[in-house]
Short mmCIF file of C-alpha atoms and ligand atoms in Angstrom, two decimals:
data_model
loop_
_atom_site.label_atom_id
_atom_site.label_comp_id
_atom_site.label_asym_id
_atom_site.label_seq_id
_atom_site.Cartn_x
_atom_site.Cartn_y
_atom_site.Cartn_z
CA UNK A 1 -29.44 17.54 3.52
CA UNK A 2 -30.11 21.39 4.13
CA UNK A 3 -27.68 21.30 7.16
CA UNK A 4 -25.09 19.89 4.47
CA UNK A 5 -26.03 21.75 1.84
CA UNK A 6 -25.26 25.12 4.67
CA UNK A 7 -22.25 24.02 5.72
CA UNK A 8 -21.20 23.08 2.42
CA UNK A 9 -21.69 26.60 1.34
CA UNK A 10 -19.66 28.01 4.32
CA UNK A 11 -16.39 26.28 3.18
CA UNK A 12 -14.63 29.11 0.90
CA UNK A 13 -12.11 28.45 -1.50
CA UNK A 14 -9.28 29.71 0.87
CA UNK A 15 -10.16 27.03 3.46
CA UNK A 16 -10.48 24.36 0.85
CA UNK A 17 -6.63 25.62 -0.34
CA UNK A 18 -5.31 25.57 3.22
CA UNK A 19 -7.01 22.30 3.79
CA UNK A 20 -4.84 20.82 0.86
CA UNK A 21 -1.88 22.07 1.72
CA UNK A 22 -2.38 21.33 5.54
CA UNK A 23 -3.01 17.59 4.63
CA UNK A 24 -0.35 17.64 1.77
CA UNK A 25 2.29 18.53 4.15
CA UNK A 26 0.75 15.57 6.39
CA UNK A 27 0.98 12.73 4.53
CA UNK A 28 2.44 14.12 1.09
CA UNK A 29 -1.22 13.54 -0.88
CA UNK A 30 -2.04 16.14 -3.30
CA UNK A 31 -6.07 15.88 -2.99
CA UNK A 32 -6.76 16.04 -6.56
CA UNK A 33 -10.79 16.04 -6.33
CA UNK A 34 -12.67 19.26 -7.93
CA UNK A 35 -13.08 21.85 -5.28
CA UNK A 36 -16.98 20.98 -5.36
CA UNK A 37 -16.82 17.25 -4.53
CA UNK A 38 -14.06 18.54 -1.62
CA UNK A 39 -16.41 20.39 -0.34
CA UNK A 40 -19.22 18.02 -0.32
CA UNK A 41 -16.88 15.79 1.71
CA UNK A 42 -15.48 18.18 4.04
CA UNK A 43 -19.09 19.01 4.24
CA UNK A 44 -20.46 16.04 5.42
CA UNK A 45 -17.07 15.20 7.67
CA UNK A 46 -17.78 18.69 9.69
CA UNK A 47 -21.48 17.40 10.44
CA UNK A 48 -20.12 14.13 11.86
CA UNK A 49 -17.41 15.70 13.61
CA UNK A 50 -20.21 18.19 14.93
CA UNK A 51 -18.32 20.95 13.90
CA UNK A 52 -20.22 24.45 13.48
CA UNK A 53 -17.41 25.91 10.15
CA UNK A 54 -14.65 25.01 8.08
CA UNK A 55 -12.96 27.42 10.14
CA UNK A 56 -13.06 25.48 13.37
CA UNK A 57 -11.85 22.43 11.45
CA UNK A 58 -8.77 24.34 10.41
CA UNK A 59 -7.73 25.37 14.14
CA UNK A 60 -8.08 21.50 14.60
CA UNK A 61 -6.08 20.08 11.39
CA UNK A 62 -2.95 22.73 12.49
CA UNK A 63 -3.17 21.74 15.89
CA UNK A 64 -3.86 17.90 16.10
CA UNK A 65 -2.45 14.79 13.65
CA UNK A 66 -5.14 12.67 14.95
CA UNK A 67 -7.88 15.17 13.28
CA UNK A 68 -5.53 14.86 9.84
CA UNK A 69 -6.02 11.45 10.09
CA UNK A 70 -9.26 11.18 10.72
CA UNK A 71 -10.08 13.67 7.67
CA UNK A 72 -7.64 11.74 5.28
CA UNK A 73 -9.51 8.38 6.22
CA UNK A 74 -12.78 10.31 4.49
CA UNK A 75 -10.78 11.72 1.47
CA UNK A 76 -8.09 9.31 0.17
CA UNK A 77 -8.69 7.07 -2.13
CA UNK A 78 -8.52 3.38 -1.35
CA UNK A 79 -9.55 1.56 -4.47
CA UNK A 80 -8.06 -1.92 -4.74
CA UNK A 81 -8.72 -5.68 -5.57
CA UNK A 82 -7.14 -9.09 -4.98
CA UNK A 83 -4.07 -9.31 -7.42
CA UNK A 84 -4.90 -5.86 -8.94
CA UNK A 85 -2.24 -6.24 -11.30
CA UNK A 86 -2.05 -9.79 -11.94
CA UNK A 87 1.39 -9.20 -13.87
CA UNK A 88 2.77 -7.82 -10.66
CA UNK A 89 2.22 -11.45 -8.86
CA UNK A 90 2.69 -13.22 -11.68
CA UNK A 91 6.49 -11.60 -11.62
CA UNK A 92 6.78 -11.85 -7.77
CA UNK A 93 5.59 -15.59 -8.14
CA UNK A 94 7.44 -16.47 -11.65
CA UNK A 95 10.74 -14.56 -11.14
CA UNK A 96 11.66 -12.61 -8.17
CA UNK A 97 10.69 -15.66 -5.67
CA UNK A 98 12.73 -18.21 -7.76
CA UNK A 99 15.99 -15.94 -7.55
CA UNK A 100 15.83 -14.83 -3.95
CA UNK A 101 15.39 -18.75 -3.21
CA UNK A 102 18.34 -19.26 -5.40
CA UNK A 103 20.41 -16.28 -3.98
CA UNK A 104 19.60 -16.87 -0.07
CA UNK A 105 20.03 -21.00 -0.54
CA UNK A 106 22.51 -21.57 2.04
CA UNK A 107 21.34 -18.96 4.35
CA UNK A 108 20.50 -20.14 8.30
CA UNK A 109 17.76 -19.25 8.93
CA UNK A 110 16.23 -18.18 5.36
CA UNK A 111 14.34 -15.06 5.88
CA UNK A 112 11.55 -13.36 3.36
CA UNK A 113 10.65 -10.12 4.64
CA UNK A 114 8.00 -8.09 2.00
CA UNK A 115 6.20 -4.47 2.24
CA UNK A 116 2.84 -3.46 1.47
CA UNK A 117 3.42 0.13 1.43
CA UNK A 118 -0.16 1.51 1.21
CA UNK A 119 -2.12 -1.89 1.75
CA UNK A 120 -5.69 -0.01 1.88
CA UNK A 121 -7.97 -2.77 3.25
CA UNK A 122 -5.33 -5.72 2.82
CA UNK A 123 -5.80 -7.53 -0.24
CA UNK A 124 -2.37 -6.40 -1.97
CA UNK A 125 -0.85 -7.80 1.29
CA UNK A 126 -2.75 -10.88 1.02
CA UNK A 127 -2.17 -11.37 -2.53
CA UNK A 128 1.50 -11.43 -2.38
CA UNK A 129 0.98 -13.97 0.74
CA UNK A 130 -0.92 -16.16 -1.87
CA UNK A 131 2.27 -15.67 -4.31
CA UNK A 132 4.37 -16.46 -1.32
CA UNK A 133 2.98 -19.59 -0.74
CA UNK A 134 2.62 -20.53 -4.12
CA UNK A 135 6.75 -19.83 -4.84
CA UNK A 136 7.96 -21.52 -1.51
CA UNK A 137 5.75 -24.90 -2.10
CA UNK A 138 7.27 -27.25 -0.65
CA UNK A 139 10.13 -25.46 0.95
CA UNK A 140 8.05 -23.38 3.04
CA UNK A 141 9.54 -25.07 6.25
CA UNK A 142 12.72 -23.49 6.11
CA UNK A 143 11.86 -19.99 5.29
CA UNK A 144 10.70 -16.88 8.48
CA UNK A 145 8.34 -15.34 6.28
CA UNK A 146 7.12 -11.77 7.24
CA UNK A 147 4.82 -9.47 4.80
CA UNK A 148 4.34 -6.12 6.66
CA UNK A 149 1.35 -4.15 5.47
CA UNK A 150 1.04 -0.36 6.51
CA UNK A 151 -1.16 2.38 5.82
CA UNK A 152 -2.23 5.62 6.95
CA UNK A 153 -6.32 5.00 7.07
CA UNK A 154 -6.77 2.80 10.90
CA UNK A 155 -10.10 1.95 9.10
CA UNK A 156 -8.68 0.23 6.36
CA UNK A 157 -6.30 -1.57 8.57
CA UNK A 158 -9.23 -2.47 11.11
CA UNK A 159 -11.42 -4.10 8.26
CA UNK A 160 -7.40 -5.37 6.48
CA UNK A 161 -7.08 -7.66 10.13
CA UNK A 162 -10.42 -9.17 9.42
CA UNK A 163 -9.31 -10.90 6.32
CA UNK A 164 -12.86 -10.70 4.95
CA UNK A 165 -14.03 -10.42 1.67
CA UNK A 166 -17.12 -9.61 -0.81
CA UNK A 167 -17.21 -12.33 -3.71
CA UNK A 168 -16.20 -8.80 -5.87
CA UNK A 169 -12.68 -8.15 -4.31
CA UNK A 170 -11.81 -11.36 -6.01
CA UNK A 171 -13.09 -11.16 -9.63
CA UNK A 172 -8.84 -11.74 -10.59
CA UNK A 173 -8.20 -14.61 -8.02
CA UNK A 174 -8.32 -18.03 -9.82
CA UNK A 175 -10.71 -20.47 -8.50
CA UNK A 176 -8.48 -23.39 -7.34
CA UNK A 177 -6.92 -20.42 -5.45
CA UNK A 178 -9.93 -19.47 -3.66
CA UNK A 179 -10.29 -23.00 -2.81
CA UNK A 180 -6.62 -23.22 -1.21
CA UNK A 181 -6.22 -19.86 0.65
CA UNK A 182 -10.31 -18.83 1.68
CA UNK A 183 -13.12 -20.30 3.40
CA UNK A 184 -16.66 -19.42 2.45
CA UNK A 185 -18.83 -17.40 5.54
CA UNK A 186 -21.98 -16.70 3.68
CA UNK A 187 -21.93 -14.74 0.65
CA UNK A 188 -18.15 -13.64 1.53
CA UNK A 189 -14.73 -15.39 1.37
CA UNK A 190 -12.15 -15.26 4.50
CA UNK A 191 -8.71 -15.39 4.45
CA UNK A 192 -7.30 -18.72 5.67
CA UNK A 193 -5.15 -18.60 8.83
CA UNK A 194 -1.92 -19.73 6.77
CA UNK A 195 -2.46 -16.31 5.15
CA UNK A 196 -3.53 -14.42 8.36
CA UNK A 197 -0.42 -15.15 9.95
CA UNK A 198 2.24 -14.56 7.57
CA UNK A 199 0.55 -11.15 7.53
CA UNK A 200 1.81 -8.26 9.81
CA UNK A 201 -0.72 -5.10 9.42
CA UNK A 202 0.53 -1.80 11.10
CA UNK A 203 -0.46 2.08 10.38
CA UNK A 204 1.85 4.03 9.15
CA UNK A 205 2.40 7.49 7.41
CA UNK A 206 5.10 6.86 4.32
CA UNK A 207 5.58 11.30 4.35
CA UNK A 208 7.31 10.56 7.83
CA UNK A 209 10.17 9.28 8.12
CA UNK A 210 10.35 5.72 10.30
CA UNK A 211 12.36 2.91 9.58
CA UNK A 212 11.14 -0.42 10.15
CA UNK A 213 13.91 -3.12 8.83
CA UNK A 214 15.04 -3.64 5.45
CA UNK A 215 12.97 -5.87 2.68
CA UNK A 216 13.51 -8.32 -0.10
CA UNK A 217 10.38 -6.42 -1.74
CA UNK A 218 8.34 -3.48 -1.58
CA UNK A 219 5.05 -2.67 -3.30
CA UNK A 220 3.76 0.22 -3.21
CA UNK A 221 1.38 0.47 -6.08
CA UNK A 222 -0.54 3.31 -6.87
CA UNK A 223 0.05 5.49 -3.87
CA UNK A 224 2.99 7.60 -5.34
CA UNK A 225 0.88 9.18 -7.95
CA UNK A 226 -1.22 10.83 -5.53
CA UNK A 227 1.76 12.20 -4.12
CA UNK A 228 2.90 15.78 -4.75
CA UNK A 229 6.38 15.94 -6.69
CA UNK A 230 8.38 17.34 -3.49
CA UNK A 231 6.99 14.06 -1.18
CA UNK A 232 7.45 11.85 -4.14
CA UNK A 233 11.19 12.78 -4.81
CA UNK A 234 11.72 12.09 -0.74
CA UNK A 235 9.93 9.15 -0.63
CA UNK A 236 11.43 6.97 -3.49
CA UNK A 237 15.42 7.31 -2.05
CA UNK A 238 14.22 6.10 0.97
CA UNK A 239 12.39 2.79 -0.49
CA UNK A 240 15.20 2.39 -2.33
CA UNK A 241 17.40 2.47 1.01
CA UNK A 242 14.57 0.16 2.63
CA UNK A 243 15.51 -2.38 0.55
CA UNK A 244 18.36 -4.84 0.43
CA UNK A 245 20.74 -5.04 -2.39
CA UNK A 246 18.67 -7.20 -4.96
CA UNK A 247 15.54 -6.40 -3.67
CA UNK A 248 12.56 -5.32 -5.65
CA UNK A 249 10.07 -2.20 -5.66
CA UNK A 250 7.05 -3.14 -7.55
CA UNK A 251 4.64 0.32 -8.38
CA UNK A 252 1.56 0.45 -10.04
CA UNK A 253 1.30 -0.93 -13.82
CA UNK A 254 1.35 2.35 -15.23
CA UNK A 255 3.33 4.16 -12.63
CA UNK A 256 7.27 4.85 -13.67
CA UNK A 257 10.02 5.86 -12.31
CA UNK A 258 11.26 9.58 -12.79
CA UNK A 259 13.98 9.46 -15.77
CA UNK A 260 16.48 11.29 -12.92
CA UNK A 261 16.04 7.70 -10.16
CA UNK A 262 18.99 6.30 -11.27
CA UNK A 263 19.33 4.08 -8.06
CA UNK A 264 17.71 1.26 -9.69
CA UNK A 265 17.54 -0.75 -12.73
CA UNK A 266 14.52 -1.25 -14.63
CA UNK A 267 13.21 -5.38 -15.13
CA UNK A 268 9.95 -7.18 -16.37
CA UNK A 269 8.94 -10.11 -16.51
CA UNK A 270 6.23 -11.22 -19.55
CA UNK A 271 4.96 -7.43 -20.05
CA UNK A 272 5.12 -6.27 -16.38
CA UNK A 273 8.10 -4.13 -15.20
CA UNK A 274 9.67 -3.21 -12.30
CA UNK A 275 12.72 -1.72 -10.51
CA UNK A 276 15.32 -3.48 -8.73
CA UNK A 277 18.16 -2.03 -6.24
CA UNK A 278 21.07 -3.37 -8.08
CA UNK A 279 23.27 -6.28 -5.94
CA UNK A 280 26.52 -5.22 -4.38
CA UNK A 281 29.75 -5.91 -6.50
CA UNK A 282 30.64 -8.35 -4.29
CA UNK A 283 28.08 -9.96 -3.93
CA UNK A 284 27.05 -10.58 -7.40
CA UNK A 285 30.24 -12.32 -8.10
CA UNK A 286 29.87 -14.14 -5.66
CA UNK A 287 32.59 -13.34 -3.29
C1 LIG B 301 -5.32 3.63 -4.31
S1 LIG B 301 -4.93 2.81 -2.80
C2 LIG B 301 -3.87 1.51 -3.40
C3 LIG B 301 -3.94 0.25 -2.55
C4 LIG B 301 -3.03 -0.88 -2.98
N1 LIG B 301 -1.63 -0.49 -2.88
C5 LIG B 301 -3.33 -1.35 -4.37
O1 LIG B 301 -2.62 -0.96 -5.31
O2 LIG B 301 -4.27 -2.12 -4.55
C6 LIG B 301 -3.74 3.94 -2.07
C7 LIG B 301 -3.52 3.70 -0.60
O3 LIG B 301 -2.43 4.50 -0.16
C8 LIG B 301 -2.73 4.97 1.15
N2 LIG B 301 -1.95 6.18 1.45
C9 LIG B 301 -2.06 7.40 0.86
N3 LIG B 301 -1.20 8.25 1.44
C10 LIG B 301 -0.54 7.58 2.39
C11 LIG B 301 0.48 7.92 3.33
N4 LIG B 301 0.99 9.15 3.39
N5 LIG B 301 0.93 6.96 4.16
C12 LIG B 301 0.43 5.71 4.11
N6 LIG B 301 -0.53 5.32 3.27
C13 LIG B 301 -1.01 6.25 2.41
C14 LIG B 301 -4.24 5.24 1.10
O4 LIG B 301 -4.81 5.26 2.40
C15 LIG B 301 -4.73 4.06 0.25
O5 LIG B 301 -5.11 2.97 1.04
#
């Protein structure tokens, strides 16, 4: 506690500035905790790093990604829950499943490809596998379905792989749900293998630039508002171009679109709304 307490003190406000901006530029997240609970963290990260000042952790943050990483794993938040936003599934399930079967009915071989953009520890991913499933009953023979799940925090994505969950993480799942899609190991729920394996997780850092296929959906639910304006405004043309014509981005429930993305056009379904890349002329008449 003293040893904290000391190196807390040592971390000016410069440092804690440059450390923002070092990790903004990183992964585009503006840290928005008060400087004092920043410096707590940092604080207790330099102990188990065995670093000596915040000053030596700066020399490592310009010079090594790894060391960004490792700090962001620490400092970003990671809340989430099993179908978080039950409207979001609910629309995925309901709506957007139902037309893409409709749309894609005479394709050979019918392929579902989905993003988790920002999975944290996996249940978003694992939710929209339960929707999925629930959507292509019956018909799930003839479909090659793929839900990629990325993140920046290997942690998360270590504990995502497990598929294993507290009784808490899935306060909105409905119980004949649980019955279908987890298995009971002690006081905690796993994720069925039917789940595990429609589930692909991999890390990956949505400021840079890598393109990995283009998707019927993307969620990517409350990451962008902890995004700084210039990262957000880079990062939404390029979901937009991840996706195919049709395809859906599904944010946050209270996250919206700036009034200047005109790229896609806004739909709900019951009270919960989200954006779709509109469907080639062509293609929507059908020629
Ligand atoms: C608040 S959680 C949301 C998790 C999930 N999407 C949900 O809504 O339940 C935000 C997630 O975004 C991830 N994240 C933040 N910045 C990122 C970046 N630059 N690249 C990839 N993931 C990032 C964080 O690690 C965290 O797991």
């Amino acid at each position: 506690m003293v040893d904290r307490l000391t190196a807390s003190m040592a971390v000016l406000d410069c440092e804690i500035s440059e450390i923002r901006l070092l990790l903004e530029r990183h992964a585009g997240v503006l840290l928005d905790k008060p400087a004092e609970a920043l410096c707590a963290d940092i604080a207790q990260y330099l102990e188990s790093r065995h670093m000596n000042s915040a000053a030596e952790l700066m020399g490592a943050l310009r010079n090594f990604s790894g060391e960004r990483d490792a700090l962001l794993e620490r400092l970003l938040p990671g809340d989430t829950t099993f179908f978080r936003y039950p409207g979001a599934m609910e629309a995925l399930e309901k709506r957007v499943l139902p037309e893409l079967k409709q749309r894609k009915k005479y394709d050979h071989p019918r392929s579902l490809r989905i993003w988790s953009a920002g999975c944290s520890t996996g249940e978003e991913a694992y939710s929209i596998a339960i929707a999925v499933c629930e959507a292509l009953k019956g018909d799930s023979g003839g479909w090659n379905v793929l839900i990629v799940a990325s993140d920046i925090r290997q942690q998360a994505l270590a504990s995502a792989k497990k598929g294993l969950y507290p009784r808490r993480a899935l306060k909105n799942v409905p119980r004949h749900l649980i019955t279908t899609y987890f298995s009971r190991v002690g006081d905690h729920f796993l994720v069925k293998p039917r789940l595990l394996s429609l589930v692909t997780f991999t890390p990956m850092n949505l400021a840079q630039t890598s393109f990995i296929g283009r998707f019927d959906c993307i969620f990517c639910m409350d990451v962008l508002p902890h995004f700084s304006l210039r990262q957000r405004t880079t990062l939404l043309p390029r979901l937009h171009l991840y996706l195919e014509p049709g395809g859906c981005l599904f944010l946050g429930q209270n996250e919206k679109l700036p009034a200047a993305e005109v790229n896609f056009s806004s739909q709900s379904y019951l009270s919960f709304a989200y954006h779709q890349r509109p469907l080639a002329a062509a293609a929507k008449s059908g020629k």
